Tab-separated table of N, CA and C in Angstrom:
chain	number	residue	atom	x	y	z
A	1	MET	N	-3.511	15.619	-14.861
A	1	MET	CA	-4.772	14.946	-14.618
A	1	MET	C	-4.514	13.691	-13.790
A	2	ILE	N	-5.342	13.484	-12.811
A	2	ILE	CA	-5.218	12.315	-11.939
A	2	ILE	C	-5.956	11.151	-12.575
A	3	PRO	N	-5.274	10.012	-12.776
A	3	PRO	CA	-5.977	8.858	-13.349
A	3	PRO	C	-7.012	8.334	-12.375
A	4	ASP	N	-8.073	7.755	-12.926
A	4	ASP	CA	-9.092	7.147	-12.076
A	4	ASP	C	-8.534	5.887	-11.462
A	5	PRO	N	-8.735	5.725	-10.137
A	5	PRO	CA	-8.284	4.483	-9.512
A	5	PRO	C	-9.129	3.323	-9.999
A	6	PRO	N	-8.578	2.106	-9.963
A	6	PRO	CA	-9.370	0.947	-10.341
A	6	PRO	C	-10.586	0.828	-9.433
A	7	GLN	N	-11.580	0.107	-9.928
A	7	GLN	CA	-12.815	-0.093	-9.180
A	7	GLN	C	-12.534	-0.774	-7.850
A	8	SER	N	-13.343	-0.454	-6.848
A	8	SER	CA	-13.225	-1.050	-5.523
A	8	SER	C	-13.249	-2.562	-5.603
A	9	HIS	N	-12.388	-3.206	-4.794
A	9	HIS	CA	-12.350	-4.665	-4.754
A	9	HIS	C	-13.667	-5.223	-4.255
A	10	SER	N	-14.304	-4.547	-3.324
A	10	SER	CA	-15.512	-5.062	-2.701
A	10	SER	C	-16.620	-5.260	-3.721
A	11	ALA	N	-16.614	-4.469	-4.783
A	11	ALA	CA	-17.639	-4.594	-5.789
A	11	ALA	C	-17.478	-5.886	-6.595
A	12	HIS	N	-16.293	-6.469	-6.590
A	12	HIS	CA	-16.040	-7.656	-7.397
A	12	HIS	C	-16.580	-8.929	-6.774
A	13	SER	N	-16.350	-9.139	-5.518
A	13	SER	CA	-16.856	-10.353	-4.874
A	13	SER	C	-17.024	-10.112	-3.391
A	14	PRO	N	-18.242	-10.241	-2.917
A	14	PRO	CA	-18.461	-10.066	-1.485
A	14	PRO	C	-17.663	-11.088	-0.697
A	15	VAL	N	-17.284	-10.718	0.514
A	15	VAL	CA	-16.504	-11.603	1.367
A	15	VAL	C	-17.213	-12.938	1.497
A	16	GLY	N	-16.467	-14.013	1.299
A	16	GLY	CA	-16.999	-15.351	1.477
A	16	GLY	C	-17.731	-15.924	0.288
A	17	SER	N	-17.937	-15.157	-0.788
A	17	SER	CA	-18.715	-15.683	-1.906
A	17	SER	C	-17.883	-16.516	-2.867
A	18	ALA	N	-16.703	-16.049	-3.224
A	18	ALA	CA	-15.847	-16.759	-4.177
A	18	ALA	C	-14.558	-15.973	-4.339
A	19	TRP	N	-13.556	-16.617	-4.911
A	19	TRP	CA	-12.354	-15.883	-5.272
A	19	TRP	C	-12.727	-14.909	-6.376
A	20	PRO	N	-12.032	-13.773	-6.455
A	20	PRO	CA	-12.352	-12.795	-7.500
A	20	PRO	C	-12.221	-13.395	-8.893
A	21	ALA	N	-12.979	-12.833	-9.814
A	21	ALA	CA	-12.892	-13.256	-11.217
A	21	ALA	C	-11.443	-13.125	-11.680
A	22	ASP	N	-10.978	-14.069	-12.432
A	22	ASP	CA	-9.626	-14.071	-13.006
A	22	ASP	C	-8.522	-14.199	-11.969
A	23	PHE	N	-8.856	-14.582	-10.730
A	23	PHE	CA	-7.840	-14.688	-9.686
A	23	PHE	C	-6.716	-15.641	-10.094
A	24	THR	N	-7.066	-16.800	-10.618
A	24	THR	CA	-6.045	-17.789	-10.996
A	24	THR	C	-5.123	-17.235	-12.073
A	25	ALA	N	-5.688	-16.540	-13.049
A	25	ALA	CA	-4.868	-15.925	-14.094
A	25	ALA	C	-3.990	-14.820	-13.504
A	26	HIS	N	-4.581	-13.999	-12.655
A	26	HIS	CA	-3.807	-12.920	-12.021
A	26	HIS	C	-2.684	-13.501	-11.164
A	27	ARG	N	-2.947	-14.636	-10.533
A	27	ARG	CA	-1.957	-15.277	-9.658
A	27	ARG	C	-0.655	-15.576	-10.407
A	28	ILE	N	-0.766	-15.893	-11.672
A	28	ILE	CA	0.436	-16.175	-12.482
A	28	ILE	C	0.857	-14.977	-13.322
A	29	GLY	N	0.165	-13.846	-13.138
A	29	GLY	CA	0.575	-12.605	-13.799
A	29	GLY	C	-0.231	-12.209	-15.010
A	30	ALA	N	-1.128	-13.040	-15.481
A	30	ALA	CA	-1.911	-12.718	-16.673
A	30	ALA	C	-2.988	-11.685	-16.331
A	31	GLY	N	-2.824	-10.477	-16.832
A	31	GLY	CA	-3.805	-9.426	-16.598
A	31	GLY	C	-3.814	-8.881	-15.182
A	32	CYS	N	-2.760	-9.089	-14.432
A	32	CYS	CA	-2.707	-8.618	-13.043
A	32	CYS	C	-2.894	-7.095	-13.003
A	33	PRO	N	-3.882	-6.618	-12.226
A	33	PRO	CA	-4.113	-5.169	-12.160
A	33	PRO	C	-2.911	-4.384	-11.637
A	34	MET	N	-2.128	-4.956	-10.741
A	34	MET	CA	-0.956	-4.226	-10.231
A	34	MET	C	0.172	-4.219	-11.243
A	35	CYS	N	0.318	-5.302	-11.995
A	35	CYS	CA	1.373	-5.339	-13.017
A	35	CYS	C	1.124	-4.296	-14.108
A	36	ARG	N	-0.133	-3.899	-14.284
A	36	ARG	CA	-0.470	-2.911	-15.315
A	36	ARG	C	-0.111	-1.487	-14.896
A	37	ASN	N	0.259	-1.280	-13.625
A	37	ASN	CA	0.643	0.055	-13.175
A	37	ASN	C	1.891	0.537	-13.896
A	38	ASP	N	1.966	1.833	-14.095
A	38	ASP	CA	3.182	2.465	-14.594
A	38	ASP	C	3.994	2.854	-13.369
A	39	PHE	N	4.941	2.002	-12.984
A	39	PHE	CA	5.693	2.233	-11.756
A	39	PHE	C	6.696	3.376	-11.879
A	40	ASP	N	6.803	3.976	-13.068
A	40	ASP	CA	7.620	5.176	-13.229
A	40	ASP	C	6.814	6.442	-12.938
A	41	ALA	N	5.483	6.311	-12.869
A	41	ALA	CA	4.605	7.464	-12.656
A	41	ALA	C	4.568	7.853	-11.178
A	42	ASP	N	4.319	9.116	-10.934
A	42	ASP	CA	4.181	9.618	-9.566
A	42	ASP	C	2.765	9.420	-9.020
A	43	ASP	N	1.837	9.058	-9.900
A	43	ASP	CA	0.447	8.841	-9.521
A	43	ASP	C	-0.061	7.646	-10.320
A	44	ILE	N	-0.455	6.587	-9.627
A	44	ILE	CA	-0.933	5.389	-10.320
A	44	ILE	C	-2.459	5.243	-10.223
A	45	GLY	N	-3.142	6.315	-9.878
A	45	GLY	CA	-4.592	6.248	-9.740
A	45	GLY	C	-4.989	5.776	-8.356
A	46	TRP	N	-4.498	4.619	-7.962
A	46	TRP	CA	-4.754	4.104	-6.616
A	46	TRP	C	-4.125	5.002	-5.554
A	47	GLY	N	-2.940	5.546	-5.871
A	47	GLY	CA	-2.246	6.332	-4.867
A	47	GLY	C	-1.120	7.172	-5.435
A	48	LEU	N	-0.551	7.998	-4.559
A	48	LEU	CA	0.544	8.904	-4.905
A	48	LEU	C	1.870	8.311	-4.452
A	49	LEU	N	2.839	8.302	-5.332
A	49	LEU	CA	4.164	7.796	-5.009
A	49	LEU	C	4.791	8.650	-3.906
A	50	VAL	N	5.287	7.993	-2.875
A	50	VAL	CA	6.016	8.722	-1.836
A	50	VAL	C	7.474	8.284	-1.769
A	51	ARG	N	7.781	7.096	-2.320
A	51	ARG	CA	9.182	6.641	-2.322
A	51	ARG	C	9.370	5.490	-3.297
A	52	ARG	N	10.458	5.559	-4.048
A	52	ARG	CA	10.928	4.407	-4.816
A	52	ARG	C	11.975	3.724	-3.956
A	53	GLY	N	11.694	2.518	-3.521
A	53	GLY	CA	12.602	1.799	-2.648
A	53	GLY	C	13.560	0.920	-3.415
A	54	GLU	N	14.171	0.013	-2.694
A	54	GLU	CA	15.132	-0.908	-3.306
A	54	GLU	C	14.466	-1.829	-4.320
A	55	VAL	N	13.301	-2.377	-3.955
A	55	VAL	CA	12.618	-3.352	-4.816
A	55	VAL	C	11.114	-3.080	-4.889
A	56	SER	N	10.704	-1.895	-4.478
A	56	SER	CA	9.274	-1.605	-4.435
A	56	SER	C	9.042	-0.107	-4.509
A	57	ASN	N	7.787	0.242	-4.693
A	57	ASN	CA	7.356	1.627	-4.599
A	57	ASN	C	6.366	1.738	-3.450
A	58	ALA	N	6.411	2.859	-2.743
A	58	ALA	CA	5.480	3.124	-1.650
A	58	ALA	C	4.527	4.232	-2.079
A	59	TYR	N	3.244	4.017	-1.818
A	59	TYR	CA	2.205	4.957	-2.221
A	59	TYR	C	1.309	5.309	-1.051
A	60	LEU	N	0.911	6.573	-0.984
A	60	LEU	CA	-0.141	6.994	-0.080
A	60	LEU	C	-1.441	6.749	-0.837
A	61	TRP	N	-2.300	5.922	-0.269
A	61	TRP	CA	-3.472	5.396	-0.969
A	61	TRP	C	-4.642	6.369	-0.955
A	62	ARG	N	-5.385	6.417	-2.050
A	62	ARG	CA	-6.539	7.304	-2.176
A	62	ARG	C	-7.804	6.737	-1.549
A	63	SER	N	-7.939	5.440	-1.565
A	63	SER	CA	-9.201	4.852	-1.116
A	63	SER	C	-9.256	4.755	0.402
A	64	GLY	N	-10.447	4.489	0.876
A	64	GLY	CA	-10.618	4.186	2.281
A	64	GLY	C	-10.928	5.368	3.160
A	65	GLN	N	-11.053	5.044	4.448
A	65	GLN	CA	-11.489	6.008	5.442
A	65	GLN	C	-10.431	6.243	6.512
A	66	VAL	N	-9.201	5.759	6.272
A	66	VAL	CA	-8.132	5.898	7.251
A	66	VAL	C	-7.049	6.811	6.669
A	67	ARG	N	-6.920	7.994	7.233
A	67	ARG	CA	-5.880	8.917	6.789
A	67	ARG	C	-4.515	8.296	7.091
A	68	GLY	N	-3.632	8.318	6.098
A	68	GLY	CA	-2.303	7.758	6.262
A	68	GLY	C	-2.175	6.333	5.756
A	69	TYR	N	-3.256	5.765	5.247
A	69	TYR	CA	-3.233	4.413	4.682
A	69	TYR	C	-2.289	4.417	3.484
A	70	ALA	N	-1.308	3.528	3.518
A	70	ALA	CA	-0.294	3.479	2.465
A	70	ALA	C	-0.044	2.034	2.054
A	71	VAL	N	0.495	1.860	0.854
A	71	VAL	CA	0.740	0.527	0.307
A	71	VAL	C	2.126	0.495	-0.321
A	72	VAL	N	2.852	-0.588	-0.054
A	72	VAL	CA	4.146	-0.845	-0.679
A	72	VAL	C	3.937	-1.962	-1.692
A	73	ILE	N	4.278	-1.700	-2.960
A	73	ILE	CA	4.084	-2.671	-4.039
A	73	ILE	C	5.442	-3.140	-4.552
A	74	TYR	N	5.641	-4.457	-4.550
A	74	TYR	CA	6.869	-5.035	-5.090
A	74	TYR	C	6.915	-4.763	-6.588
A	75	THR	N	8.025	-4.207	-7.068
A	75	THR	CA	8.145	-3.813	-8.471
A	75	THR	C	9.199	-4.616	-9.222
A	76	GLY	N	9.778	-5.616	-8.553
A	76	GLY	CA	10.745	-6.474	-9.220
A	76	GLY	C	10.030	-7.446	-10.137
A	77	ARG	N	10.556	-8.613	-10.266
A	77	ARG	CA	9.924	-9.632	-11.108
A	77	ARG	C	8.534	-9.968	-10.586
A	78	ARG	N	7.742	-10.644	-11.373
A	78	ARG	CA	6.366	-11.003	-11.015
A	78	ARG	C	6.369	-11.969	-9.830
A	79	VAL	N	5.782	-11.538	-8.703
A	79	VAL	CA	5.743	-12.337	-7.480
A	79	VAL	C	4.377	-12.147	-6.828
A	80	ALA	N	3.796	-13.240	-6.365
A	80	ALA	CA	2.534	-13.163	-5.629
A	80	ALA	C	2.727	-13.437	-4.139
A	81	GLU	N	3.688	-14.260	-3.797
A	81	GLU	CA	3.898	-14.664	-2.404
A	81	GLU	C	5.319	-14.315	-1.954
A	82	PRO	N	5.498	-13.956	-0.696
A	82	PRO	CA	6.849	-13.644	-0.222
A	82	PRO	C	7.772	-14.859	-0.259
A	83	THR	N	7.215	-16.048	-0.257
A	83	THR	CA	8.037	-17.256	-0.328
A	83	THR	C	8.697	-17.423	-1.695
A	84	GLU	N	8.268	-16.644	-2.672
A	84	GLU	CA	8.870	-16.690	-4.005
A	84	GLU	C	10.117	-15.810	-4.098
A	85	LEU	N	10.392	-15.029	-3.075
A	85	LEU	CA	11.553	-14.138	-3.068
A	85	LEU	C	12.793	-14.886	-2.601
A	86	ASP	N	13.949	-14.489	-3.143
A	86	ASP	CA	15.185	-15.021	-2.574
A	86	ASP	C	15.508	-14.202	-1.320
A	87	GLU	N	16.537	-14.589	-0.600
A	87	GLU	CA	16.854	-13.936	0.681
A	87	GLU	C	17.126	-12.442	0.518
A	88	GLY	N	17.842	-12.074	-0.512
A	88	GLY	CA	18.156	-10.659	-0.734
A	88	GLY	C	16.919	-9.842	-1.061
A	89	GLU	N	16.040	-10.382	-1.913
A	89	GLU	CA	14.798	-9.688	-2.252
A	89	GLU	C	13.891	-9.560	-1.026
A	90	ALA	N	13.824	-10.632	-0.235
A	90	ALA	CA	12.978	-10.616	0.962
A	90	ALA	C	13.465	-9.549	1.951
A	91	ALA	N	14.756	-9.473	2.153
A	91	ALA	CA	15.302	-8.465	3.055
A	91	ALA	C	15.051	-7.061	2.507
A	92	ALA	N	15.200	-6.882	1.201
A	92	ALA	CA	15.016	-5.562	0.593
A	92	ALA	C	13.566	-5.097	0.694
A	93	ILE	N	12.607	-5.976	0.419
A	93	ILE	CA	11.205	-5.553	0.502
A	93	ILE	C	10.849	-5.202	1.939
A	94	TRP	N	11.373	-5.969	2.883
A	94	TRP	CA	11.070	-5.664	4.283
A	94	TRP	C	11.683	-4.329	4.685
A	95	ARG	N	12.889	-4.012	4.205
A	95	ARG	CA	13.476	-2.687	4.483
A	95	ARG	C	12.592	-1.581	3.903
A	96	ASP	N	12.069	-1.816	2.707
A	96	ASP	CA	11.188	-0.825	2.087
A	96	ASP	C	9.909	-0.632	2.899
A	97	VAL	N	9.310	-1.734	3.361
A	97	VAL	CA	8.088	-1.653	4.171
A	97	VAL	C	8.373	-0.914	5.480
A	98	LEU	N	9.477	-1.250	6.124
A	98	LEU	CA	9.821	-0.595	7.387
A	98	LEU	C	10.092	0.894	7.210
A	99	ALA	N	10.728	1.268	6.112
A	99	ALA	CA	10.979	2.695	5.866
A	99	ALA	C	9.658	3.454	5.774
A	100	LEU	N	8.697	2.888	5.041
A	100	LEU	CA	7.397	3.535	4.945
A	100	LEU	C	6.712	3.565	6.308
A	101	GLY	N	6.720	2.441	7.012
A	101	GLY	CA	6.086	2.379	8.325
A	101	GLY	C	6.643	3.419	9.284
A	102	ARG	N	7.952	3.581	9.284
A	102	ARG	CA	8.572	4.571	10.175
A	102	ARG	C	8.153	5.991	9.826
A	103	ALA	N	8.057	6.273	8.525
A	103	ALA	CA	7.630	7.612	8.104
A	103	ALA	C	6.163	7.855	8.462
A	104	VAL	N	5.319	6.859	8.262
A	104	VAL	CA	3.905	6.994	8.632
A	104	VAL	C	3.785	7.225	10.141
A	105	GLU	N	4.551	6.478	10.925
A	105	GLU	CA	4.543	6.686	12.381
A	105	GLU	C	4.994	8.102	12.750
A	106	ALA	N	6.032	8.578	12.099
A	106	ALA	CA	6.552	9.913	12.419
A	106	ALA	C	5.549	11.011	12.064
A	107	LEU	N	4.848	10.858	10.951
A	107	LEU	CA	3.918	11.895	10.511
A	107	LEU	C	2.594	11.851	11.272
A	108	TYR	N	2.023	10.668	11.422
A	108	TYR	CA	0.662	10.565	11.963
A	108	TYR	C	0.605	10.212	13.451
A	109	GLU	N	1.711	9.740	14.016
A	109	GLU	CA	1.779	9.349	15.425
A	109	GLU	C	0.631	8.425	15.830
A	110	PRO	N	0.479	7.291	15.137
A	110	PRO	CA	-0.617	6.380	15.460
A	110	PRO	C	-0.377	5.659	16.787
A	111	LEU	N	-1.434	5.132	17.337
A	111	LEU	CA	-1.355	4.305	18.535
A	111	LEU	C	-0.692	2.969	18.194
A	112	LYS	N	-0.954	2.475	16.990
A	112	LYS	CA	-0.464	1.166	16.524
A	112	LYS	C	-0.435	1.187	15.009
A	113	MET	N	0.502	0.438	14.423
A	113	MET	CA	0.522	0.245	12.964
A	113	MET	C	0.090	-1.184	12.662
A	114	ASN	N	-0.678	-1.351	11.592
A	114	ASN	CA	-1.005	-2.675	11.074
A	114	ASN	C	-0.302	-2.843	9.731
A	115	TYR	N	0.281	-4.013	9.525
A	115	TYR	CA	0.957	-4.361	8.278
A	115	TYR	C	0.252	-5.600	7.739
A	116	LEU	N	-0.451	-5.433	6.630
A	116	LEU	CA	-1.249	-6.524	6.087
A	116	LEU	C	-0.663	-6.995	4.759
A	117	LEU	N	-0.297	-8.248	4.706
A	117	LEU	CA	0.170	-8.887	3.482
A	117	LEU	C	-0.897	-9.907	3.129
A	118	LEU	N	-1.778	-9.554	2.209
A	118	LEU	CA	-2.936	-10.394	1.938
A	118	LEU	C	-2.902	-10.966	0.516
A	119	GLY	N	-3.254	-10.182	-0.461
A	119	GLY	CA	-3.276	-10.662	-1.834
A	119	GLY	C	-4.481	-11.519	-2.173
A	120	ASN	N	-5.532	-11.448	-1.362
A	120	ASN	CA	-6.723	-12.245	-1.626
A	120	ASN	C	-7.582	-11.671	-2.744
A	121	GLN	N	-7.436	-10.400	-3.018
A	121	GLN	CA	-8.149	-9.767	-4.131
A	121	GLN	C	-7.233	-9.595	-5.336
A	122	ILE	N	-6.006	-9.139	-5.083
A	122	ILE	CA	-5.022	-8.944	-6.151
A	122	ILE	C	-3.755	-9.688	-5.731
A	123	PRO	N	-3.489	-10.847	-6.339
A	123	PRO	CA	-2.336	-11.662	-5.940
A	123	PRO	C	-1.016	-11.159	-6.530
A	124	HIS	N	-0.608	-9.992	-6.089
A	124	HIS	CA	0.668	-9.380	-6.452
A	124	HIS	C	1.264	-8.925	-5.126
A	125	LEU	N	2.507	-9.238	-4.862
A	125	LEU	CA	3.103	-8.957	-3.560
A	125	LEU	C	3.014	-7.473	-3.222
A	126	HIS	N	2.272	-7.168	-2.149
A	126	HIS	CA	2.127	-5.799	-1.667
A	126	HIS	C	1.706	-5.826	-0.208
A	127	TRP	N	2.111	-4.794	0.514
A	127	TRP	CA	1.778	-4.640	1.935
A	127	TRP	C	0.882	-3.427	2.098
A	128	HIS	N	-0.175	-3.585	2.890
A	128	HIS	CA	-1.005	-2.470	3.323
A	128	HIS	C	-0.441	-2.011	4.669
A	129	CYS	N	-0.108	-0.751	4.795
A	129	CYS	CA	0.443	-0.184	6.032
A	129	CYS	C	-0.584	0.813	6.554
A	130	VAL	N	-1.180	0.463	7.701
A	130	VAL	CA	-2.355	1.195	8.173
A	130	VAL	C	-2.137	1.740	9.583
A	131	PRO	N	-2.156	3.067	9.741
A	131	PRO	CA	-2.055	3.625	11.084
A	131	PRO	C	-3.379	3.448	11.829
A	132	ARG	N	-3.293	3.004	13.065
A	132	ARG	CA	-4.474	2.816	13.905
A	132	ARG	C	-4.465	3.885	14.984
A	133	ARG	N	-5.646	4.319	15.372
A	133	ARG	CA	-5.749	5.460	16.274
A	133	ARG	C	-6.527	5.121	17.539
A	134	GLU	N	-6.652	6.110	18.388
A	134	GLU	CA	-7.380	5.963	19.652
A	134	GLU	C	-8.844	5.612	19.400
A	135	ALA	N	-9.465	4.989	20.404
A	135	ALA	CA	-10.900	4.733	20.347
A	135	ALA	C	-11.624	6.054	20.102
A	136	GLY	N	-12.660	6.011	19.322
A	136	GLY	CA	-13.383	7.225	18.969
A	136	GLY	C	-12.988	7.752	17.609
A	137	THR	N	-11.736	7.511	17.208
A	137	THR	CA	-11.295	7.931	15.871
A	137	THR	C	-10.913	6.736	15.008
A	138	ASP	N	-10.712	5.567	15.613
A	138	ASP	CA	-10.373	4.348	14.878
A	138	ASP	C	-11.671	3.585	14.605
A	139	PRO	N	-11.867	3.104	13.369
A	139	PRO	CA	-13.124	2.423	13.064
A	139	PRO	C	-13.304	1.066	13.762
A	140	ALA	N	-12.242	0.478	14.286
A	140	ALA	CA	-12.345	-0.834	14.951
A	140	ALA	C	-11.264	-0.946	16.023
A	141	PRO	N	-11.320	-0.099	17.058
A	141	PRO	CA	-10.250	-0.105	18.058
A	141	PRO	C	-10.076	-1.474	18.706
A	142	GLY	N	-8.822	-1.911	18.795
A	142	GLY	CA	-8.510	-3.170	19.455
A	142	GLY	C	-8.785	-4.405	18.631
A	143	GLY	N	-9.237	-4.256	17.407
A	143	GLY	CA	-9.540	-5.418	16.570
A	143	GLY	C	-9.098	-5.198	15.142
A	144	PRO	N	-9.280	-6.203	14.304
A	144	PRO	CA	-8.906	-6.048	12.895
A	144	PRO	C	-9.859	-5.089	12.178
A	145	LEU	N	-9.331	-4.379	11.214
A	145	LEU	CA	-10.172	-3.477	10.427
A	145	LEU	C	-10.975	-4.273	9.414
A	146	PRO	N	-12.250	-3.989	9.290
A	146	PRO	CA	-12.989	-4.555	8.151
A	146	PRO	C	-12.360	-3.982	6.876
A	147	PHE	N	-12.151	-4.808	5.870
A	147	PHE	CA	-11.446	-4.326	4.689
A	147	PHE	C	-12.197	-3.198	3.998
A	148	ASP	N	-13.509	-3.148	4.140
A	148	ASP	CA	-14.267	-2.052	3.534
A	148	ASP	C	-13.801	-0.688	4.031
A	149	VAL	N	-13.274	-0.614	5.254
A	149	VAL	CA	-12.773	0.643	5.797
A	149	VAL	C	-11.585	1.140	4.970
A	150	LEU	N	-10.851	0.206	4.372
A	150	LEU	CA	-9.709	0.580	3.533
A	150	LEU	C	-10.089	0.694	2.060
A	151	ASP	N	-11.173	0.048	1.676
A	151	ASP	CA	-11.529	-0.055	0.269
A	151	ASP	C	-12.574	0.968	-0.163
A	152	LEU	N	-13.541	1.228	0.692
A	152	LEU	CA	-14.643	2.109	0.320
A	152	LEU	C	-14.371	3.532	0.775
A	153	GLY	N	-14.834	4.475	-0.020
A	153	GLY	CA	-14.602	5.882	0.271
A	153	GLY	C	-13.337	6.366	-0.416
A	154	ARG	N	-13.070	7.622	-0.235
A	154	ARG	CA	-11.920	8.236	-0.894
A	154	ARG	C	-11.356	9.316	0.019
A	155	GLN	N	-10.049	9.408	0.068
A	155	GLN	CA	-9.373	10.423	0.863
A	155	GLN	C	-9.600	11.802	0.240
A	156	ASP	N	-9.588	12.833	1.064
A	156	ASP	CA	-9.651	14.197	0.578
A	156	ASP	C	-8.381	14.466	-0.236
A	157	GLU	N	-8.535	14.846	-1.492
A	157	GLU	CA	-7.389	14.966	-2.404
A	157	GLU	C	-6.378	16.018	-1.957
A	158	GLU	N	-6.847	17.158	-1.481
A	158	GLU	CA	-5.927	18.208	-1.035
A	158	GLU	C	-5.100	17.731	0.162
A	159	GLN	N	-5.756	17.082	1.122
A	159	GLN	CA	-5.053	16.548	2.288
A	159	GLN	C	-4.091	15.435	1.867
A	160	LEU	N	-4.523	14.588	0.943
A	160	LEU	CA	-3.684	13.497	0.448
A	160	LEU	C	-2.401	14.047	-0.183
A	161	GLN	N	-2.533	15.077	-0.998
A	161	GLN	CA	-1.368	15.694	-1.652
A	161	GLN	C	-0.424	16.281	-0.604
A	162	ALA	N	-0.963	16.964	0.385
A	162	ALA	CA	-0.135	17.557	1.439
A	162	ALA	C	0.566	16.460	2.252
A	163	ASP	N	-0.175	15.412	2.586
A	163	ASP	CA	0.423	14.310	3.339
A	163	ASP	C	1.509	13.606	2.538
A	164	ALA	N	1.299	13.438	1.238
A	164	ALA	CA	2.311	12.794	0.393
A	164	ALA	C	3.597	13.624	0.383
A	165	ARG	N	3.467	14.938	0.297
A	165	ARG	CA	4.661	15.809	0.339
A	165	ARG	C	5.389	15.646	1.674
A	166	ALA	N	4.639	15.603	2.761
A	166	ALA	CA	5.252	15.460	4.087
A	166	ALA	C	5.943	14.105	4.229
A	167	LEU	N	5.325	13.039	3.741
A	167	LEU	CA	5.953	11.717	3.813
A	167	LEU	C	7.233	11.671	2.987
A	168	ARG	N	7.217	12.286	1.810
A	168	ARG	CA	8.426	12.303	0.973
A	168	ARG	C	9.588	12.970	1.701
A	169	GLN	N	9.287	13.990	2.488
A	169	GLN	CA	10.336	14.671	3.245
A	169	GLN	C	10.890	13.782	4.353
A	170	LEU	N	10.048	12.933	4.919
A	170	LEU	CA	10.473	12.049	6.008
A	170	LEU	C	11.181	10.795	5.521
A	171	LEU	N	10.833	10.334	4.337
A	171	LEU	CA	11.383	9.069	3.847
A	171	LEU	C	12.822	9.225	3.376
A	172	PRO	N	13.664	8.261	3.736
A	172	PRO	CA	15.061	8.305	3.287
A	172	PRO	C	15.159	7.922	1.817
A	173	PRO	N	16.248	8.292	1.165
A	173	PRO	CA	16.462	7.819	-0.203
A	173	PRO	C	16.512	6.290	-0.218
A	174	SER	N	16.262	5.712	-1.366
A	174	SER	CA	16.297	4.257	-1.502
A	174	SER	C	17.597	3.695	-0.977
A	175	GLY	N	17.484	2.594	-0.249
A	175	GLY	CA	18.676	1.910	0.255
A	175	GLY	C	19.194	2.432	1.570
A	176	ARG	N	18.540	3.455	2.121
A	176	ARG	CA	18.972	3.990	3.418
A	176	ARG	C	17.895	3.756	4.458
A	177	PRO	N	18.233	3.148	5.574
A	177	PRO	CA	17.233	2.911	6.618
A	177	PRO	C	16.901	4.198	7.367
A	178	GLY	N	15.836	4.143	8.142
A	178	GLY	CA	15.525	5.254	9.039
A	178	GLY	C	14.592	6.270	8.466
A	179	VAL	N	14.327	7.287	9.246
A	179	VAL	CA	13.443	8.380	8.890
A	179	VAL	C	14.191	9.672	9.129
A	180	ARG	N	14.058	10.587	8.202
A	180	ARG	CA	14.658	11.917	8.387
A	180	ARG	C	13.845	12.651	9.437
A	181	ARG	N	14.491	13.277	10.339
A	181	ARG	CA	13.773	14.036	11.379
A	181	ARG	C	14.077	15.505	11.225
């Protein structure tokens, strides 16, 4: 059974209205929605595990309107900002993000990749890795994506499962750079 993903962030606080409820508590780890994930599971509701990296897990995300949208979540100690990482942790998370990015590029052949490190809704260190496409198929060609494009809607589950299998085949084992070809 697939767990239900958490409620859309957009429903919590419209852009510009206020910080999300409990943001300050989540910032220090109290009740953080990402910390509540079972990082040993292959499906966390939000997305399907495609790789366990050195210090993070990579997931193909269920929400949104962009096929190939993926997220890398730091799974080490509780961290909200990259400045809280030591040099080794910072290098490891970046290797994990790059491994996912390379696999997404190999599978989807996007025109451009976007890497978003935000944490404005959930202050837990994570990167959104978003393939961008040609005009006509990209919701905001040449500009930033409205976050609703990533938050609202849901990916086709059958396609998501197939894409997750393909990404797993492309992704190297933890600690190895590159993409399997």
